[in-house]
XYZ file of C-alpha atoms in Angstrom:
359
model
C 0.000 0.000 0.000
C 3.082 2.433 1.059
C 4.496 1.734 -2.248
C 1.810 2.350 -4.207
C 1.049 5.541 -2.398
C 4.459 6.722 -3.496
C 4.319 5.731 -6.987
C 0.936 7.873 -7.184
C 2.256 10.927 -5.358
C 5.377 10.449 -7.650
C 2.950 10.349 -10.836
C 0.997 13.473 -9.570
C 4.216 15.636 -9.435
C 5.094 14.542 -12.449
C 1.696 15.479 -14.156
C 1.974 19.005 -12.246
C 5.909 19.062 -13.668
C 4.944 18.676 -17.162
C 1.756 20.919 -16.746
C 3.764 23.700 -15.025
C 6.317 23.181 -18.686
C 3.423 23.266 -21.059
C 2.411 27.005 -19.417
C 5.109 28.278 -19.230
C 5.167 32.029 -21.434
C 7.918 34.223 -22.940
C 7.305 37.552 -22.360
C 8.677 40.781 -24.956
C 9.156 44.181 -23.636
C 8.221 46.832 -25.736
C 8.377 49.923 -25.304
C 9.043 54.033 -25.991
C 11.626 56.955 -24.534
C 11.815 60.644 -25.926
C 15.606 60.815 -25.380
C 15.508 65.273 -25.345
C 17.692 66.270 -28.087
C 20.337 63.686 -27.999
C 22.626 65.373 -30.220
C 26.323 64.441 -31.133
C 29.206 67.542 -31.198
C 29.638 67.337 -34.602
C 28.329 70.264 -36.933
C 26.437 68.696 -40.119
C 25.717 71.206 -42.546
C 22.062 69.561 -43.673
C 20.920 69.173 -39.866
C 19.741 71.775 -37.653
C 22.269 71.567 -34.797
C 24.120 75.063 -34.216
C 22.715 74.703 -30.438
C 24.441 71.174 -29.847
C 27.643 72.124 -30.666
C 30.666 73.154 -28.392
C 30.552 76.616 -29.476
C 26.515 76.887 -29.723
C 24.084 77.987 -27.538
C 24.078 75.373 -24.997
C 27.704 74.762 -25.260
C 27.402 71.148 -26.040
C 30.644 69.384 -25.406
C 32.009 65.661 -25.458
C 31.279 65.584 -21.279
C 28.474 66.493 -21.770
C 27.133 64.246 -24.778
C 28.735 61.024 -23.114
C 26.967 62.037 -19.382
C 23.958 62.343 -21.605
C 24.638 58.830 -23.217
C 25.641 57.162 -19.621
C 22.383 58.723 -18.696
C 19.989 57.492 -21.241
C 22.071 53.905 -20.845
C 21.475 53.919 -17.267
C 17.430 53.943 -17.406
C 17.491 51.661 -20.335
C 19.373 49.194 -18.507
C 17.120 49.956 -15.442
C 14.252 48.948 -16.696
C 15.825 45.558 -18.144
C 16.540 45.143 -14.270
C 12.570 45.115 -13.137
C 12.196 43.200 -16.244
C 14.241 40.862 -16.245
C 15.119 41.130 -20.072
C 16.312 43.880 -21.704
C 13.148 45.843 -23.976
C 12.815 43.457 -27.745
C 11.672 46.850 -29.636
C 12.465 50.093 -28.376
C 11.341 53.146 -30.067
C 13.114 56.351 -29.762
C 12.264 60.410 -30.854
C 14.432 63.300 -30.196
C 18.007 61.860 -31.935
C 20.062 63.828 -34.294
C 21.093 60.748 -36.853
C 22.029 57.602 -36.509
C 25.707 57.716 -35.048
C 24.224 59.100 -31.699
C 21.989 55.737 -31.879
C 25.024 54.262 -32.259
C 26.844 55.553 -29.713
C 23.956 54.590 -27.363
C 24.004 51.512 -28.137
C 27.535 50.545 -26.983
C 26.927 52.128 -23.932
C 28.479 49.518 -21.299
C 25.388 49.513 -19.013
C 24.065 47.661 -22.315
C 25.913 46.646 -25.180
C 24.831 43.149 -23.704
C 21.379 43.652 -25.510
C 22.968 43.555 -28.873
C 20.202 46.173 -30.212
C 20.611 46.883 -33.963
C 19.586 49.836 -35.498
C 16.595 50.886 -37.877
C 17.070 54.812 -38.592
C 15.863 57.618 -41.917
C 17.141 60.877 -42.012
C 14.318 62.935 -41.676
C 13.654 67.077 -42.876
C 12.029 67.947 -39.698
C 13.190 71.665 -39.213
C 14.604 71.335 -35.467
C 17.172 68.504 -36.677
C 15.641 65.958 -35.214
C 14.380 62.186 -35.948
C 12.633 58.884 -34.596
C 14.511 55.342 -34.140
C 14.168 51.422 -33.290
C 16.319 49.682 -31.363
C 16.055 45.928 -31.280
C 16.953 42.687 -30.695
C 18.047 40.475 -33.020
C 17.476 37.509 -31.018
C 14.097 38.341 -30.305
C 12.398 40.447 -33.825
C 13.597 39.341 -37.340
C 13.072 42.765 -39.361
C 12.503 41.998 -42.889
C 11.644 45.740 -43.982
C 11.337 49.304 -42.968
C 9.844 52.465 -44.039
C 10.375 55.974 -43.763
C 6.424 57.419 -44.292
C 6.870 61.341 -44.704
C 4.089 63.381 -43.053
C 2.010 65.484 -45.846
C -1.498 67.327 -46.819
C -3.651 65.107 -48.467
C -6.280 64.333 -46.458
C -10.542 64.421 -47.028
C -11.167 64.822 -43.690
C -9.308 67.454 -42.059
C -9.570 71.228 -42.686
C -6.106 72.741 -41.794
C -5.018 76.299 -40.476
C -2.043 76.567 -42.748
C -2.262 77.826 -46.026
C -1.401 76.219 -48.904
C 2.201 78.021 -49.341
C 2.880 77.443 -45.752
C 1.979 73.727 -46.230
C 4.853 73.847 -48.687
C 7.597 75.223 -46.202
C 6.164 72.631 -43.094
C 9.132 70.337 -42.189
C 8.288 67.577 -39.187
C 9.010 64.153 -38.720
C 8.760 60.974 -41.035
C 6.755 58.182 -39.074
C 9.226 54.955 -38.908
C 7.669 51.703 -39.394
C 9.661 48.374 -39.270
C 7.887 45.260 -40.031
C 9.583 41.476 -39.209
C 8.687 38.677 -37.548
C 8.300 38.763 -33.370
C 8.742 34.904 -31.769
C 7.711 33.773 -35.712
C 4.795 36.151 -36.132
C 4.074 38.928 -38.503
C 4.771 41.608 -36.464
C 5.112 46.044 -37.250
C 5.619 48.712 -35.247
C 5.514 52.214 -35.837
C 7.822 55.042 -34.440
C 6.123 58.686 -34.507
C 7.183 61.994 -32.662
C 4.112 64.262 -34.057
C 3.995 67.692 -34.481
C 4.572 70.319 -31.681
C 1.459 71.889 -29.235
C 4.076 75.477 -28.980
C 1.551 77.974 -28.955
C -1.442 75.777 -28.180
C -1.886 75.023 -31.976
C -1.526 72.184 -34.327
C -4.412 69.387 -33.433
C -4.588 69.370 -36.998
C -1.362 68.253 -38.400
C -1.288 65.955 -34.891
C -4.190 64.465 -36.231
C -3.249 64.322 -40.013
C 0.349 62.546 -38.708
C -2.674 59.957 -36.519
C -4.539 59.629 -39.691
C -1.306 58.580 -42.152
C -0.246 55.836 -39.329
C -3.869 54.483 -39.325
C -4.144 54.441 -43.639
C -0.511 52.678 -43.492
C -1.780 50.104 -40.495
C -4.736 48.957 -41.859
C -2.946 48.859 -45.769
C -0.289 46.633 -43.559
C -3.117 44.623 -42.058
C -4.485 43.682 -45.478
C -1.514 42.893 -47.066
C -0.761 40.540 -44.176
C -3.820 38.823 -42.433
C -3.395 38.084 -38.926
C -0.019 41.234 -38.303
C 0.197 42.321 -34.835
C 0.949 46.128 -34.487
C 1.762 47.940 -32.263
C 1.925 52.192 -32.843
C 4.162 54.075 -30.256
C 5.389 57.831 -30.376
C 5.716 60.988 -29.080
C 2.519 62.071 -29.647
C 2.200 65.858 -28.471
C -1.289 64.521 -27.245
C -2.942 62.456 -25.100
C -4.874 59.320 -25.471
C -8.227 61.295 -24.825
C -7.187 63.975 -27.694
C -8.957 64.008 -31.285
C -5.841 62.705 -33.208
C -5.805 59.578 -30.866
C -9.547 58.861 -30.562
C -11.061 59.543 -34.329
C -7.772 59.823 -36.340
C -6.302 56.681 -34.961
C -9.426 54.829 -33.746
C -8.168 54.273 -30.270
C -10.610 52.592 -27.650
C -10.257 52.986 -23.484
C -11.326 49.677 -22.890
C -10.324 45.996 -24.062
C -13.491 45.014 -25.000
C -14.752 47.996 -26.927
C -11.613 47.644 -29.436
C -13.047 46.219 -33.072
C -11.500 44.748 -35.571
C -10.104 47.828 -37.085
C -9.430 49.727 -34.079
C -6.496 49.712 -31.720
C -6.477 49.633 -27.490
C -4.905 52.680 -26.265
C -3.171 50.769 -22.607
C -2.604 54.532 -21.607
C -5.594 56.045 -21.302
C -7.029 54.521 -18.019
C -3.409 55.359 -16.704
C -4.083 58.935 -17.562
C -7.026 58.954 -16.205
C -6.051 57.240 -12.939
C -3.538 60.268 -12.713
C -0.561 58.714 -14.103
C 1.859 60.763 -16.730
C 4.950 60.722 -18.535
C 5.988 64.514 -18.611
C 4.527 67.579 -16.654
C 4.067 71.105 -18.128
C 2.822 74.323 -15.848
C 2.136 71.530 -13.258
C 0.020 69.181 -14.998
C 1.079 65.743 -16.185
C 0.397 64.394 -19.582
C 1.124 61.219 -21.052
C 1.730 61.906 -24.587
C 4.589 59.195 -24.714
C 1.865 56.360 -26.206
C 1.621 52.771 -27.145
C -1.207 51.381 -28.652
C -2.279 47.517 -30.114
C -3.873 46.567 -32.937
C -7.132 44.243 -32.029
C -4.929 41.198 -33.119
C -2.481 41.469 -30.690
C -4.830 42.420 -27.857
C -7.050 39.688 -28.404
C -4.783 36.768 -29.898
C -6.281 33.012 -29.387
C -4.744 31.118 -26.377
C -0.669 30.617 -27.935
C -0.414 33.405 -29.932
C 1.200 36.881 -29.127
C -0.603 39.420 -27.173
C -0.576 42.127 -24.673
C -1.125 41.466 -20.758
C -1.729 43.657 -17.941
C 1.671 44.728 -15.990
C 1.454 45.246 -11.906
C -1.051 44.661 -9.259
C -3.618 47.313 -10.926
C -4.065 45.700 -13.731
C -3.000 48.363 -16.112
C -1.693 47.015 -19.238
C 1.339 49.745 -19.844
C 4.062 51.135 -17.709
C 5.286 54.764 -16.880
C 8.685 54.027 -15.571
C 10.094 56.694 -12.887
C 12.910 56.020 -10.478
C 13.941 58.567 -7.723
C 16.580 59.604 -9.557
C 14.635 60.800 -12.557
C 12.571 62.817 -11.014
C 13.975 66.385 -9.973
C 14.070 67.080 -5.815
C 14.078 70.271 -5.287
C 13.348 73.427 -6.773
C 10.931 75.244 -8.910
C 10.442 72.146 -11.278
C 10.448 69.394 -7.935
C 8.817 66.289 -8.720
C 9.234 66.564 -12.983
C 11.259 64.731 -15.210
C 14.926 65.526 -14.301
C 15.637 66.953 -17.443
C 18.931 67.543 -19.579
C 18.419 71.259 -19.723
C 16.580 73.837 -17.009
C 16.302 77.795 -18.063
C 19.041 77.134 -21.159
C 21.678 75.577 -18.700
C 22.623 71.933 -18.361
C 22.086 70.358 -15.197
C 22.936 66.778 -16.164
C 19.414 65.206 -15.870
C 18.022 62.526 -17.949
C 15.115 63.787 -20.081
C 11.967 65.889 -19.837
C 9.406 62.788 -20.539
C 9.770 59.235 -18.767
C 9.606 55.822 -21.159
C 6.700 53.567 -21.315
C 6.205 50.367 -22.194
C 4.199 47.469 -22.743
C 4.316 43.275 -22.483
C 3.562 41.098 -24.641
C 3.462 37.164 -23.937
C 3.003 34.088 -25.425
C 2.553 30.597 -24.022
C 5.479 27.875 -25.410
């Protein structure tokens, strides 16, 4: 009797043993950082970039462009630490070209990651572009685009005329497509265009609106794609370029089949943000997921709530990048304060998302 007792508490753990394998997931940060002007020290004629140089306005000098790159390193790397795995995709805004990228990503803090490099030179007038970082291991790009922002849209009536439409210089919206754990898989990269002066809902939204055309074109031309949109935005998940232009839905089960779930909206709502201006935080620093990916059959890829709220994105914020004193206490420790450096990190915290799937 004893020995049979044994051999069916030994058959029990075994079940539990192989049950415990079967569930087992792998789980794929992804996720977004506005870097604040990372700029090299090197004057390029076709680039914007008379401030970041070591004679220019904000006396931008080798110290200070590798404490900016040991700074940006250092969160990067943070975050693989409450992780435990460096980020798969990791989209960045706010880089001069494709050397500081470069740069970065030798950093010590992580040149374990491996990341490789997708990167256009853009026209936007301030110098400035998006980026992807990823992991080889983890995303197999197969293409990449560089979609230039224009005018031609139906839908949307816009405050510039038609010879200053001619002169407007912003971003390109990246978009890298590949394969993530052996599924179609894009992601797009967008910084869109500025709120200075309270203006420019319109070209926000018209930059929402060429994303959306280009997803659902990618969605057709590839049945089944998970995407996943993340950017700079300039707005929040509650504005009009978010909510009509890219057909963005609060809740999980409200997103249709040609919509995306916007993971940061509840946050913002909950009174979470990613920068702060005249006191009030935003989140403008958004991810969103295609209806695919949020609601893939049990084994395929798709996007789970992170921490005991149940919130399915992250604002990351350590002490240390968040300013302690002074007029701007409790902010974004930023690179810059009042046209001086003061060594910070940047003026927005990253977000992410994960994505799992069970083996």
């Amino acid at each position: 009797m004893k020995k049979i007792l044994i051999s069916a508490v030994f058959i029990l753990l075994t079940v539990l043993s192989v049950s415990a394998q079967e569930t087992r997931t792998k789980t794929y940060v992804v996720g977004f950082y506005n870097l604040e002007n990372l700029f090299d020290t090197y004057n390029d004629p076709v680039k914007n970039d008379e401030e970041f140089l070591p004679e220019g306005k904000n006396k931008w000098t080798d110290a200070k462009y590798q404490k900016k790159l040991h700074n940006m390193a250092t969160v990067i790397k943070s975050m693989s630490e409450t992780n435990g795995r460096f980020h798969t995709l990791l989209g960045v805004s706010e880089i001069e070209n494709r050397l500081v990228l470069e740069d970065l990503v030798k950093q010590p803090e992580i040149a374990d990651a491996n990341y490789q490099i997708v990167h256009y030179d853009g026209p936007d007038a301030r110098g400035v572009d998006v980026g992807l970082l990823y992991r080889p291991d983890n995303f197999k790009l197969l293409d990449s685009e560089s979609i230039p922002f224009d005018f031609d849209s139906k839908t949307i009536e816009f405050s510039m005329d038609e010879e200053r439409q001619k002169h407007f210089k912003t971003r390109d919206i990246l978009m890298a497509h590949g394969l993530l754990d052996g599924e179609e898989f894009a992601v797009y990269v967008a910084h869109l265009p500025s709120r200075i002066g309270g203006k420019g809902w319109d070209l926000r939204s018209r930059g929402a609106e060429i994303i959306y055309s280009h997803a659902m074109m990618m969605q057709q031309k590839y049945p089944g794609i998970k995407i996943v949109v993340m950017g700079d935005m300039n707005d929040n998940p509650t504005d009009v370029s978010m909510v009509e232009y890219m057909h963005s839905k609060r809740n999980p089960e409200d997103v249709g089949k040609n919509e995306f779930f916007s993971p940061f909206w509840s946050m913002l709502k909950a009174g979470y943000g990613s920068l702060a201006y005249q006191g009030v935080w935003n989140i403008y620093d958004i991810i969103l997921v295609n209806e695919t990916l949020l609601n893939a059959p049990d084994g395929g890829l798709k996007i789970r709530p992170v921490g005991k709220r149940g919130f399915y994105g992250v604002v990351y914020r350590q002490p240390y990048m968040i300013t302690q004193t002074g007029q701007y206490k409790g902010t974004p420790f930023r690179t810059f304060s009042n046209g001086s450096f003061i060594g910070g990190y940047s003026d927005h915290l990253p977000t992410y998302i994960v994505l799992e799937k069970a083996e």
